[in-house]
Coordinates of C-alpha atoms in Angstrom, one line a residue:
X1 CA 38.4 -26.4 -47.9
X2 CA 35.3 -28.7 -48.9
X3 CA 31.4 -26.8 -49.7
X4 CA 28.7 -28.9 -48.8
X5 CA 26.2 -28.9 -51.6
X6 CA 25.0 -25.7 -53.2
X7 CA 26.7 -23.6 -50.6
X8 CA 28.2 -20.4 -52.0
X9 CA 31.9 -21.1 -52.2
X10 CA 33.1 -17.3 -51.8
X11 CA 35.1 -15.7 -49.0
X12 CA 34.3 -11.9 -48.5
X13 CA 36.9 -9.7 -46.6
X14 CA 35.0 -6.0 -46.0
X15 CA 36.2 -3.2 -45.0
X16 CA 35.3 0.5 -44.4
X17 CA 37.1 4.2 -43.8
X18 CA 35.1 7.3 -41.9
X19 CA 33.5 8.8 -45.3
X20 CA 31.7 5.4 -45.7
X21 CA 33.7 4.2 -48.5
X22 CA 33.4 0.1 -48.4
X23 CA 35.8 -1.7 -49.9
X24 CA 35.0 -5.6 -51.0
X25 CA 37.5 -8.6 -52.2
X26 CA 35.1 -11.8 -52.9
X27 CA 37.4 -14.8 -53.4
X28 CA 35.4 -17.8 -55.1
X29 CA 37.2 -20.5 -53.9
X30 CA 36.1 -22.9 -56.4
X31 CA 37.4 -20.7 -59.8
X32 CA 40.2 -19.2 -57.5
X33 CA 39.1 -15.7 -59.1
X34 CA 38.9 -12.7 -57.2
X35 CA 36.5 -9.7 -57.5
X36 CA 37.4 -6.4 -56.0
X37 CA 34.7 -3.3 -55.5
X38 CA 34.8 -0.4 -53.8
X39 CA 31.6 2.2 -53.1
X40 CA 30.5 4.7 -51.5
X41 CA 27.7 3.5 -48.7
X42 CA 25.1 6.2 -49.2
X43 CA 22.5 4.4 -46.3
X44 CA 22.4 4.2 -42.9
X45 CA 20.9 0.7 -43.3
X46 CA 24.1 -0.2 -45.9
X47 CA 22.1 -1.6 -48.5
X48 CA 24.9 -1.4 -51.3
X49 CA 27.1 -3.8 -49.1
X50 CA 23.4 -5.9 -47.9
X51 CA 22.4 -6.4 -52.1
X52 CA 26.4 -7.7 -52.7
X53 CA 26.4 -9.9 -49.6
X54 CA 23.0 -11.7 -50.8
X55 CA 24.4 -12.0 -54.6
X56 CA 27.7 -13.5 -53.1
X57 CA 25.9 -15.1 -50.3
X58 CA 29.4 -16.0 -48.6
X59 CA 30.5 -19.1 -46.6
X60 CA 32.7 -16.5 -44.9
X61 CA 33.1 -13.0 -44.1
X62 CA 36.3 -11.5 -43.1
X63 CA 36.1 -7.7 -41.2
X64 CA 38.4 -5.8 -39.2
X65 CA 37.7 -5.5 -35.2
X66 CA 34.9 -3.4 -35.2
X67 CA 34.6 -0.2 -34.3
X68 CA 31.7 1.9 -33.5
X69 CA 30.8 4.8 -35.5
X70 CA 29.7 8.5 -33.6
X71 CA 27.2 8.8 -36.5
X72 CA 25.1 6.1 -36.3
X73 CA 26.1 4.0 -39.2
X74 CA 26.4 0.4 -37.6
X75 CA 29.6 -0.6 -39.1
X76 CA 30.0 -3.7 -41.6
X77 CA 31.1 -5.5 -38.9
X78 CA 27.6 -5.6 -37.3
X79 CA 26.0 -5.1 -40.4
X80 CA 27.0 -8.9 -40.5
X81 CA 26.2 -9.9 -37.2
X82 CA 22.6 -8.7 -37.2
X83 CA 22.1 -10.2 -41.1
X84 CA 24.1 -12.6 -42.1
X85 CA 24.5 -15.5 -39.2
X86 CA 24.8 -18.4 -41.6
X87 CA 28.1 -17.0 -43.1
X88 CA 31.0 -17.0 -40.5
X89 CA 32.4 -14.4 -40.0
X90 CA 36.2 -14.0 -39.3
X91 CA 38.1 -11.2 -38.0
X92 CA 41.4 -10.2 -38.5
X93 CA 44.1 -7.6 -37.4
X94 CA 43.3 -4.2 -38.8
X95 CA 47.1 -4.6 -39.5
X96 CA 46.0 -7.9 -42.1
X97 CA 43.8 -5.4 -44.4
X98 CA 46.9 -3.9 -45.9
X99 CA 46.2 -1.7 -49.1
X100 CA 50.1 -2.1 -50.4
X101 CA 50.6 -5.9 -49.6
X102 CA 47.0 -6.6 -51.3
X103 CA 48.2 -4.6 -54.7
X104 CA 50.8 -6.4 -54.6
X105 CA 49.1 -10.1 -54.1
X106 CA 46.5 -9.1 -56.5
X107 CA 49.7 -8.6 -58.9
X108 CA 51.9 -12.0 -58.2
X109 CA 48.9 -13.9 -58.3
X110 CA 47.2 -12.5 -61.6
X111 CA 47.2 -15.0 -64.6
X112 CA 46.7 -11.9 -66.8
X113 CA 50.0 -9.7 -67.2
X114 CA 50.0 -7.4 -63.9
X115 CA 50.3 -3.7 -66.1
X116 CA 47.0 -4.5 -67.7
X117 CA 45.7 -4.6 -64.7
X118 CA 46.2 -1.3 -64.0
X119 CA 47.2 -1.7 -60.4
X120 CA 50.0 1.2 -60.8
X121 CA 47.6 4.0 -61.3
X122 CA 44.7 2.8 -59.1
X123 CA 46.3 1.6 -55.9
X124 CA 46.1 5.1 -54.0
X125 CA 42.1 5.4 -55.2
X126 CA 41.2 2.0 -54.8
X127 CA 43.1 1.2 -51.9
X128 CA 40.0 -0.4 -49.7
X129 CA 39.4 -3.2 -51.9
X130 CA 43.1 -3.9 -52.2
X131 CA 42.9 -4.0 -48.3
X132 CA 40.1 -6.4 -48.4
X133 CA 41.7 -8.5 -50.6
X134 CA 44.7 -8.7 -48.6
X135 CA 43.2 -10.1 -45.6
X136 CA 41.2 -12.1 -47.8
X137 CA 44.0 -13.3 -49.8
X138 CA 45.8 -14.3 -45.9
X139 CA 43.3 -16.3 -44.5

């Protein structure tokens, strides 16, 4: 994958459960590190998710198929539509954001040794992030 100039060279996969949890893997693809966060969204307007999209300003964006939310909230999915139209944005299979295949990459592919990573422990909390990183970590 070539960057043209200056451009950002990260890859964002994001996803989201019903109590507004987001979880975030940014892949820089010129380091080949990965960062992993997960929050709790406490706006309507997702302003958490909008401050870390502008301070990765991703080449790419990788959601699920979106799905519309009874409360309002518009969903990361259109979150990126409406603000972000100079990152593509991918989706994938709801099947590819996988909490238990992404531990489990984020493991194999650590250069640090994977029990001071603390993976074992924190898989069932952090399990969005680990799902964002494994459809991240697939495309």
């Amino acid at each position: 994958v070539t960057i043209a100039g200056d451009r950002s060279s990260f890859v964002i996969g994001l996803i989201e459960n019903r109590a507004k949890e987001v979880g975030v893997a940014a892949f820089d693809l010129r380091s080949a590190s990965l960062h992993l966060s997960q929050y709790i969204e406490t706006s309507c307007s997702y302003q958490n998710t909008k401050t870390l999209l502008h301070f990765y300003d991703p080449n790419t964006v990788i959601v699920p198929p979106n799905k519309t939310a009874a409360d309002g909230m518009v969903g990361v999915s259109e979150l990126v539509d409406k603000n972000y139209q100079a990152s593509k944005k991918v989706t994938m299979a709801r099947g590819c954001f996988d909490d238990t295949k992404g531990a489990v990459m984020v493991k194999n592919l650590s250069a640090r040794d994977p029990s001071a990573l603390g993976l074992d422990t924190y898989c069932k909390q952090y399990y969005l992030c680990l799902a964002a990183a494994s459809a991240t970590i697939k495309w």
